[in-house]
Every structure is written in C-alpha cells, then in structure tokens.
JSON list of C-alpha atoms in Angstrom, two decimals:
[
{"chain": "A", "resi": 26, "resn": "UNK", "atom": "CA", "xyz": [-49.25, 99.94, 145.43]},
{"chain": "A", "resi": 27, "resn": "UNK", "atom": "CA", "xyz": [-48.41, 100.48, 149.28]},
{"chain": "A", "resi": 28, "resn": "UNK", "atom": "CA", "xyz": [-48.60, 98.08, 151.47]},
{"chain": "A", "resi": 29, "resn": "UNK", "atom": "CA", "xyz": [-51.23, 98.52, 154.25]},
{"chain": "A", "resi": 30, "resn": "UNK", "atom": "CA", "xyz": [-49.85, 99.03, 157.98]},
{"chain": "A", "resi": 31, "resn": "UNK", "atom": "CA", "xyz": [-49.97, 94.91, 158.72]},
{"chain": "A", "resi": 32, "resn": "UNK", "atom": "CA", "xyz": [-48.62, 94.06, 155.41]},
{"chain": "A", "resi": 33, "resn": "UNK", "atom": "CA", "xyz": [-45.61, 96.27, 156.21]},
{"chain": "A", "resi": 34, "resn": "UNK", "atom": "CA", "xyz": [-45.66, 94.75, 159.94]},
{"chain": "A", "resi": 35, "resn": "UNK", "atom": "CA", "xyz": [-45.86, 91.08, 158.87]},
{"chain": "A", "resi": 36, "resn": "UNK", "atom": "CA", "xyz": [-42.68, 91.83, 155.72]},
{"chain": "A", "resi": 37, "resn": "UNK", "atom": "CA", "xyz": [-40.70, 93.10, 159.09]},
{"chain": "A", "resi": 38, "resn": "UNK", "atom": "CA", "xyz": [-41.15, 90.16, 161.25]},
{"chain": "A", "resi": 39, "resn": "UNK", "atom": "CA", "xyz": [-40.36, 88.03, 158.11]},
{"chain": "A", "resi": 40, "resn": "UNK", "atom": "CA", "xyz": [-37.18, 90.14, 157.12]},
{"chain": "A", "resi": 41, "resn": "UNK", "atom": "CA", "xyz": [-33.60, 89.02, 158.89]},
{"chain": "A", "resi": 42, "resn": "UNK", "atom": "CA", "xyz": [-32.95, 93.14, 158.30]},
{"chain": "A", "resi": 43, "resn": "UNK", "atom": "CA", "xyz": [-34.60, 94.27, 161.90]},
{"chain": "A", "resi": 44, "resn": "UNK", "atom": "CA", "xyz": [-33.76, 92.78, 165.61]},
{"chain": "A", "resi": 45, "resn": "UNK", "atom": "CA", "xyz": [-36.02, 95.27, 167.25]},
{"chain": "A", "resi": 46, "resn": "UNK", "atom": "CA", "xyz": [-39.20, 92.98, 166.15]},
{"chain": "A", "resi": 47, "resn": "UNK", "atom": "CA", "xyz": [-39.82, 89.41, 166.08]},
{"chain": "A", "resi": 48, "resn": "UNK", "atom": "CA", "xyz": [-42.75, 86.59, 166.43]},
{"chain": "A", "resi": 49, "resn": "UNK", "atom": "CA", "xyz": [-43.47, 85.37, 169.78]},
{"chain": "A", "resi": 50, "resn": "UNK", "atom": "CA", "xyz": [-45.28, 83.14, 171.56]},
{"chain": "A", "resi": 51, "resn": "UNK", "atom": "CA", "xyz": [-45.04, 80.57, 168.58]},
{"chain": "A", "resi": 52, "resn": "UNK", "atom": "CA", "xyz": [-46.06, 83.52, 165.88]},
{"chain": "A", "resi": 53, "resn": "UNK", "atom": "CA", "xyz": [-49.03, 84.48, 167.84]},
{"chain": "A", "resi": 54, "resn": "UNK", "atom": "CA", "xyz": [-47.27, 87.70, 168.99]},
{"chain": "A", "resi": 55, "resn": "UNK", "atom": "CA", "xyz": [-45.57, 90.35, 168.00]},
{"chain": "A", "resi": 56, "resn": "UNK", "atom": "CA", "xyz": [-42.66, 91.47, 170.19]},
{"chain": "A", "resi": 57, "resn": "UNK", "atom": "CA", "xyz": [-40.98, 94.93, 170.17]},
{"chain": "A", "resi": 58, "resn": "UNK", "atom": "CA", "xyz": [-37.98, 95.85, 171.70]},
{"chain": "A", "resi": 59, "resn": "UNK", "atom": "CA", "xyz": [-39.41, 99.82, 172.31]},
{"chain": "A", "resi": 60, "resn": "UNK", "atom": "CA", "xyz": [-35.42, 101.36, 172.55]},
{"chain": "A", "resi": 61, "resn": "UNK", "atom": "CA", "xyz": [-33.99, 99.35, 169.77]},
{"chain": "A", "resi": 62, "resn": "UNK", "atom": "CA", "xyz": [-37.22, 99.93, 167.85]},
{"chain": "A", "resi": 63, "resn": "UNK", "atom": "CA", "xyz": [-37.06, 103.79, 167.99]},
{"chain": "A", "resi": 64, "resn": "UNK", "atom": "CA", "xyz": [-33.65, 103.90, 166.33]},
{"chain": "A", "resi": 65, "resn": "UNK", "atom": "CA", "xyz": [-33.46, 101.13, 164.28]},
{"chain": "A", "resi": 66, "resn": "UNK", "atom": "CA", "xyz": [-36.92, 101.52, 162.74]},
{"chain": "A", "resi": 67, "resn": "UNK", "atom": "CA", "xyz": [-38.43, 104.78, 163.48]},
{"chain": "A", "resi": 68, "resn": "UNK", "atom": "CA", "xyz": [-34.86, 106.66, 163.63]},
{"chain": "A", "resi": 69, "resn": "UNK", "atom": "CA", "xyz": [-34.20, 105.51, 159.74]},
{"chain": "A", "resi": 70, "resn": "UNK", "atom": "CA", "xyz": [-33.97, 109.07, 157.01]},
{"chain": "A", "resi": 71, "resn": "UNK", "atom": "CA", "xyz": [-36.53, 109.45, 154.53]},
{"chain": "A", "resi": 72, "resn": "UNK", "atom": "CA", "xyz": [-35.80, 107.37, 151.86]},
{"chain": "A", "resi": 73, "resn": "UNK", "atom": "CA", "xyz": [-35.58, 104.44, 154.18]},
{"chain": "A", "resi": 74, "resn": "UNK", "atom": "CA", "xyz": [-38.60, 104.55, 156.53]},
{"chain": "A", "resi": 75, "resn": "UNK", "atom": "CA", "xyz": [-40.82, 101.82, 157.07]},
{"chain": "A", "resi": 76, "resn": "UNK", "atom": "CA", "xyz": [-43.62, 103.64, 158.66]},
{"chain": "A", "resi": 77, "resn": "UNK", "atom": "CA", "xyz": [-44.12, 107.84, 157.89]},
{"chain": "A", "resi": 78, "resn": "UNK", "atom": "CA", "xyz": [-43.41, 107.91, 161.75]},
{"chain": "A", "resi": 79, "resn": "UNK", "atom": "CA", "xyz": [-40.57, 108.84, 164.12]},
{"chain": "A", "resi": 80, "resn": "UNK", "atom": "CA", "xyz": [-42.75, 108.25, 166.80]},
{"chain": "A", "resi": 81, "resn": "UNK", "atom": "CA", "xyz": [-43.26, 104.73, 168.78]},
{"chain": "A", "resi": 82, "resn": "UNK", "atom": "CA", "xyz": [-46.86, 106.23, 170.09]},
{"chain": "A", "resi": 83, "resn": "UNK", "atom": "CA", "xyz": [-48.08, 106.61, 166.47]},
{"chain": "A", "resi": 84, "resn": "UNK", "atom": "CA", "xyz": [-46.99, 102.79, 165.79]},
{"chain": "A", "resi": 85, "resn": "UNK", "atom": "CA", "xyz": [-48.52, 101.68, 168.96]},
{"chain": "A", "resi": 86, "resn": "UNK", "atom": "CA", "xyz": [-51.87, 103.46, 167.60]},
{"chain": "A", "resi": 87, "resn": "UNK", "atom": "CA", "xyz": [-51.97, 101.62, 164.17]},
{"chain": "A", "resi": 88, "resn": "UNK", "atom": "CA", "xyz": [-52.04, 98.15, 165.73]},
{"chain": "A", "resi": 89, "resn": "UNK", "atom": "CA", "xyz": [-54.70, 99.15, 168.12]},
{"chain": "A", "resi": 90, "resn": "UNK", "atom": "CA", "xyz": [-56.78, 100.92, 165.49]},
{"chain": "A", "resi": 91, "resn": "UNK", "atom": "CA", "xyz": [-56.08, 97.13, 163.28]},
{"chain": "A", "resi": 92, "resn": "UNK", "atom": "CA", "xyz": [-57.48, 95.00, 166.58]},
{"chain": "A", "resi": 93, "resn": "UNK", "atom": "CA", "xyz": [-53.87, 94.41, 168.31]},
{"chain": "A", "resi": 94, "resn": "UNK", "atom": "CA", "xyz": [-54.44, 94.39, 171.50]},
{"chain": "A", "resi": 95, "resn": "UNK", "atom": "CA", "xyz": [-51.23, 94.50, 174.31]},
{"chain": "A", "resi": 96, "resn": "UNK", "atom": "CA", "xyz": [-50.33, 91.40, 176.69]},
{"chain": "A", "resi": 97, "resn": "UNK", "atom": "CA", "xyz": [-49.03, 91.59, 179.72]},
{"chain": "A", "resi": 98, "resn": "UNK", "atom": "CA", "xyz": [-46.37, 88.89, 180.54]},
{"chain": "A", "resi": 99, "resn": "UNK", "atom": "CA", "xyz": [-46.98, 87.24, 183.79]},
{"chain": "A", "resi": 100, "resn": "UNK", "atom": "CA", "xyz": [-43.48, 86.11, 185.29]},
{"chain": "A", "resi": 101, "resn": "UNK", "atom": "CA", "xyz": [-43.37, 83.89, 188.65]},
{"chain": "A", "resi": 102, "resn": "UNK", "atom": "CA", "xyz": [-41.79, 85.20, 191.52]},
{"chain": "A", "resi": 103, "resn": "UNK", "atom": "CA", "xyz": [-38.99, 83.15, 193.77]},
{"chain": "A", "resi": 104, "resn": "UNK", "atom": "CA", "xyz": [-39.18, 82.92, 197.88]},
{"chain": "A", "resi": 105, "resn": "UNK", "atom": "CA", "xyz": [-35.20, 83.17, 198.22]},
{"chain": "A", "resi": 106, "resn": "UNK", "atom": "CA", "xyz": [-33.76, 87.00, 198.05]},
{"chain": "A", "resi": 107, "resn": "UNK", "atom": "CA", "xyz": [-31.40, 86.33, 195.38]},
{"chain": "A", "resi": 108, "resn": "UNK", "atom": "CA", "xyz": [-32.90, 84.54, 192.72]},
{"chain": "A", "resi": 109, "resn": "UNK", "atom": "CA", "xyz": [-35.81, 87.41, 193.33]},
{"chain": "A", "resi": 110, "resn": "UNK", "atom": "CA", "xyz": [-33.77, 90.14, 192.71]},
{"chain": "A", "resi": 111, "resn": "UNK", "atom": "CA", "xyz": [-32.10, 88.20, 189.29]},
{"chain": "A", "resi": 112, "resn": "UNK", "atom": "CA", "xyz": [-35.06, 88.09, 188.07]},
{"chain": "A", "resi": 113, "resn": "UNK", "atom": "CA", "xyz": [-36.57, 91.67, 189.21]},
{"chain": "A", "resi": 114, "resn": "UNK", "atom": "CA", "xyz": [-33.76, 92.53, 186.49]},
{"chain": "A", "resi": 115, "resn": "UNK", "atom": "CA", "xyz": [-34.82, 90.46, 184.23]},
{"chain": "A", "resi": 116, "resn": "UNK", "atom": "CA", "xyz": [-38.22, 91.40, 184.65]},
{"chain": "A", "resi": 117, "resn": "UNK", "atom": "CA", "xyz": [-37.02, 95.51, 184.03]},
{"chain": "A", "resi": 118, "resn": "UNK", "atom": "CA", "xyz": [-34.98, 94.44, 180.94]},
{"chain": "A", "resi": 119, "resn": "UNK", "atom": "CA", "xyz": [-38.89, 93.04, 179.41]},
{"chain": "A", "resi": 120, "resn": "UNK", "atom": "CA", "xyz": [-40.45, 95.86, 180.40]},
{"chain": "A", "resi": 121, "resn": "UNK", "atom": "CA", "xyz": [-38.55, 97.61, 177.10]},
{"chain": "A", "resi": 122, "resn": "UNK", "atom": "CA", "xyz": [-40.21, 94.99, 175.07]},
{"chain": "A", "resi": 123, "resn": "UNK", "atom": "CA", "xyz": [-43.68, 95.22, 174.33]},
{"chain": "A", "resi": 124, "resn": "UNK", "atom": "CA", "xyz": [-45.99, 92.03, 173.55]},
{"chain": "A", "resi": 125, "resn": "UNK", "atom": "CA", "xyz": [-49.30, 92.54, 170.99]},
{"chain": "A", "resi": 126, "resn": "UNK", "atom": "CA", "xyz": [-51.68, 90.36, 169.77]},
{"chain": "A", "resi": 127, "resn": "UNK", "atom": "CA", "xyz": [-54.19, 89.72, 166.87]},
{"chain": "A", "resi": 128, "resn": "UNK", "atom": "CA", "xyz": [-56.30, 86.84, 166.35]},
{"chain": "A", "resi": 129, "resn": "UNK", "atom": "CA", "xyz": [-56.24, 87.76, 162.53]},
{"chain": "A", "resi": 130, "resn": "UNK", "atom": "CA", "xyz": [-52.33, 88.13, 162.62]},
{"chain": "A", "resi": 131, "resn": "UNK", "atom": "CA", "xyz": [-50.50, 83.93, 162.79]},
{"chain": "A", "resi": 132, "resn": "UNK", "atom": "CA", "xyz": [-47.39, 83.30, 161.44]},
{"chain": "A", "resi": 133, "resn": "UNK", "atom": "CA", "xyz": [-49.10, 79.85, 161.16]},
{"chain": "A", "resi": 134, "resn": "UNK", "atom": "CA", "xyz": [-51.90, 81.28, 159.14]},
{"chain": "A", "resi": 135, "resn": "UNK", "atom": "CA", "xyz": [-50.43, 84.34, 156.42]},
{"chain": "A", "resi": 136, "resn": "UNK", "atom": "CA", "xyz": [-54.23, 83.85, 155.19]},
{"chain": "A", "resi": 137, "resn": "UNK", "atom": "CA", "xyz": [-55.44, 85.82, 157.67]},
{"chain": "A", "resi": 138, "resn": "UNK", "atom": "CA", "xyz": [-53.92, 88.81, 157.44]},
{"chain": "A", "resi": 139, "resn": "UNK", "atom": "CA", "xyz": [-56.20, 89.88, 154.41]},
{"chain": "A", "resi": 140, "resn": "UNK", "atom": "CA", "xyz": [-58.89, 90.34, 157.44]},
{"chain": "A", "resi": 141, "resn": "UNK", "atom": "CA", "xyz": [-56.80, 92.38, 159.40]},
{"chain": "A", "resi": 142, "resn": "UNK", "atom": "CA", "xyz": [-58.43, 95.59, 158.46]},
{"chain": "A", "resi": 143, "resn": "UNK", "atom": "CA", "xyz": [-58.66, 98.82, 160.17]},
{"chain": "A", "resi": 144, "resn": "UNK", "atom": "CA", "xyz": [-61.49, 100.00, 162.51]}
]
C-alpha cells in the first residue's frame, strides 16, 4: 500500500538518510533546505524517488493542499553596522530554507497525523 503524501513526509523527517529536511521549532515544523532539497530529494532517478516529482513547486502544493501552511521567521535586527550586516547574511542563507506548519503534524503527537488529510 503507498504511503499518503504526510506519511512519506513524516518517514523523511524520521530517517537519518536526508539533511535537506528536518523538525523544527521543537517538531512543530517542518524545515526545508529548498537547494539541498531539489537534488538530494527531488533530483533522485526513478527507482529511488520519494515523491513522483522533480519539482519543489509541486511539493510545496501537497502540504498546502494537506493544511501546511508557511511561517515566516522573524529575526531581530542590531543598531551597530557590523553585527547588522553578519546577520543580513545570515538572514539570506534562511531564506533557502523554508518553514511549514500543521497543527495535525507533532513530532510530539505521531497520532495525529491520521487527520492530516487532504482538502
């Protein structure tokens, strides 16, 4: 039997196999890393795939079509020039990693993913 689109999400943020995905925010989250993503993920040959994708745009779709919705990560700015401009590069080196959430989708609470269903 094949596993539904947040069964195959939640086995991935379980596995040690990918770097490109992991729990965040205390496994309320799901974080992607969008370049690493698209090649270790999406850029696998047939017989390997985890999704039928290639594309990041038809992954993003399935978690909004399941309820994920995106956050935006609020970061605090410095007065002094130089510690701004660390972390405007810090800040550009997140913007690669996108940040989803689903009330019905906890590490705390594997339960709940049987009501993560699609709209």
């Amino acid at each position: 039997l094949p596993l539904c689109f947040p069964e195959k999400l939640w086995k991935m943020l379980e596995s040690d196999q990918f770097r490109s995905i992991w729990w965040s925010e205390g496994g309320k989250c799901v974080a992607i890393n969008k370049d690493l993503f698209k090649v270790e993920v999406l850029g696998r040959g047939v017989c390997q795939r985890v999704f039928n994708t290639r594309h990041i745009k038809s992954v993003i779709r399935q978690l909004n079509l399941y309820g994920f919705t995106k956050v935006q990560r609020d970061f605090q700015r410095s007065a002094s020039l130089p510690e701004f401009l660390s972390e405007e590069a810090a800040a550009s080196a997140h913007s690669q990693i996108l940040y989803y959430y689903n009330p019905s989708f906890n590490r705390a609470h594997p339960w709940l993913l049987g009501t993560c269903k699609r709209r």
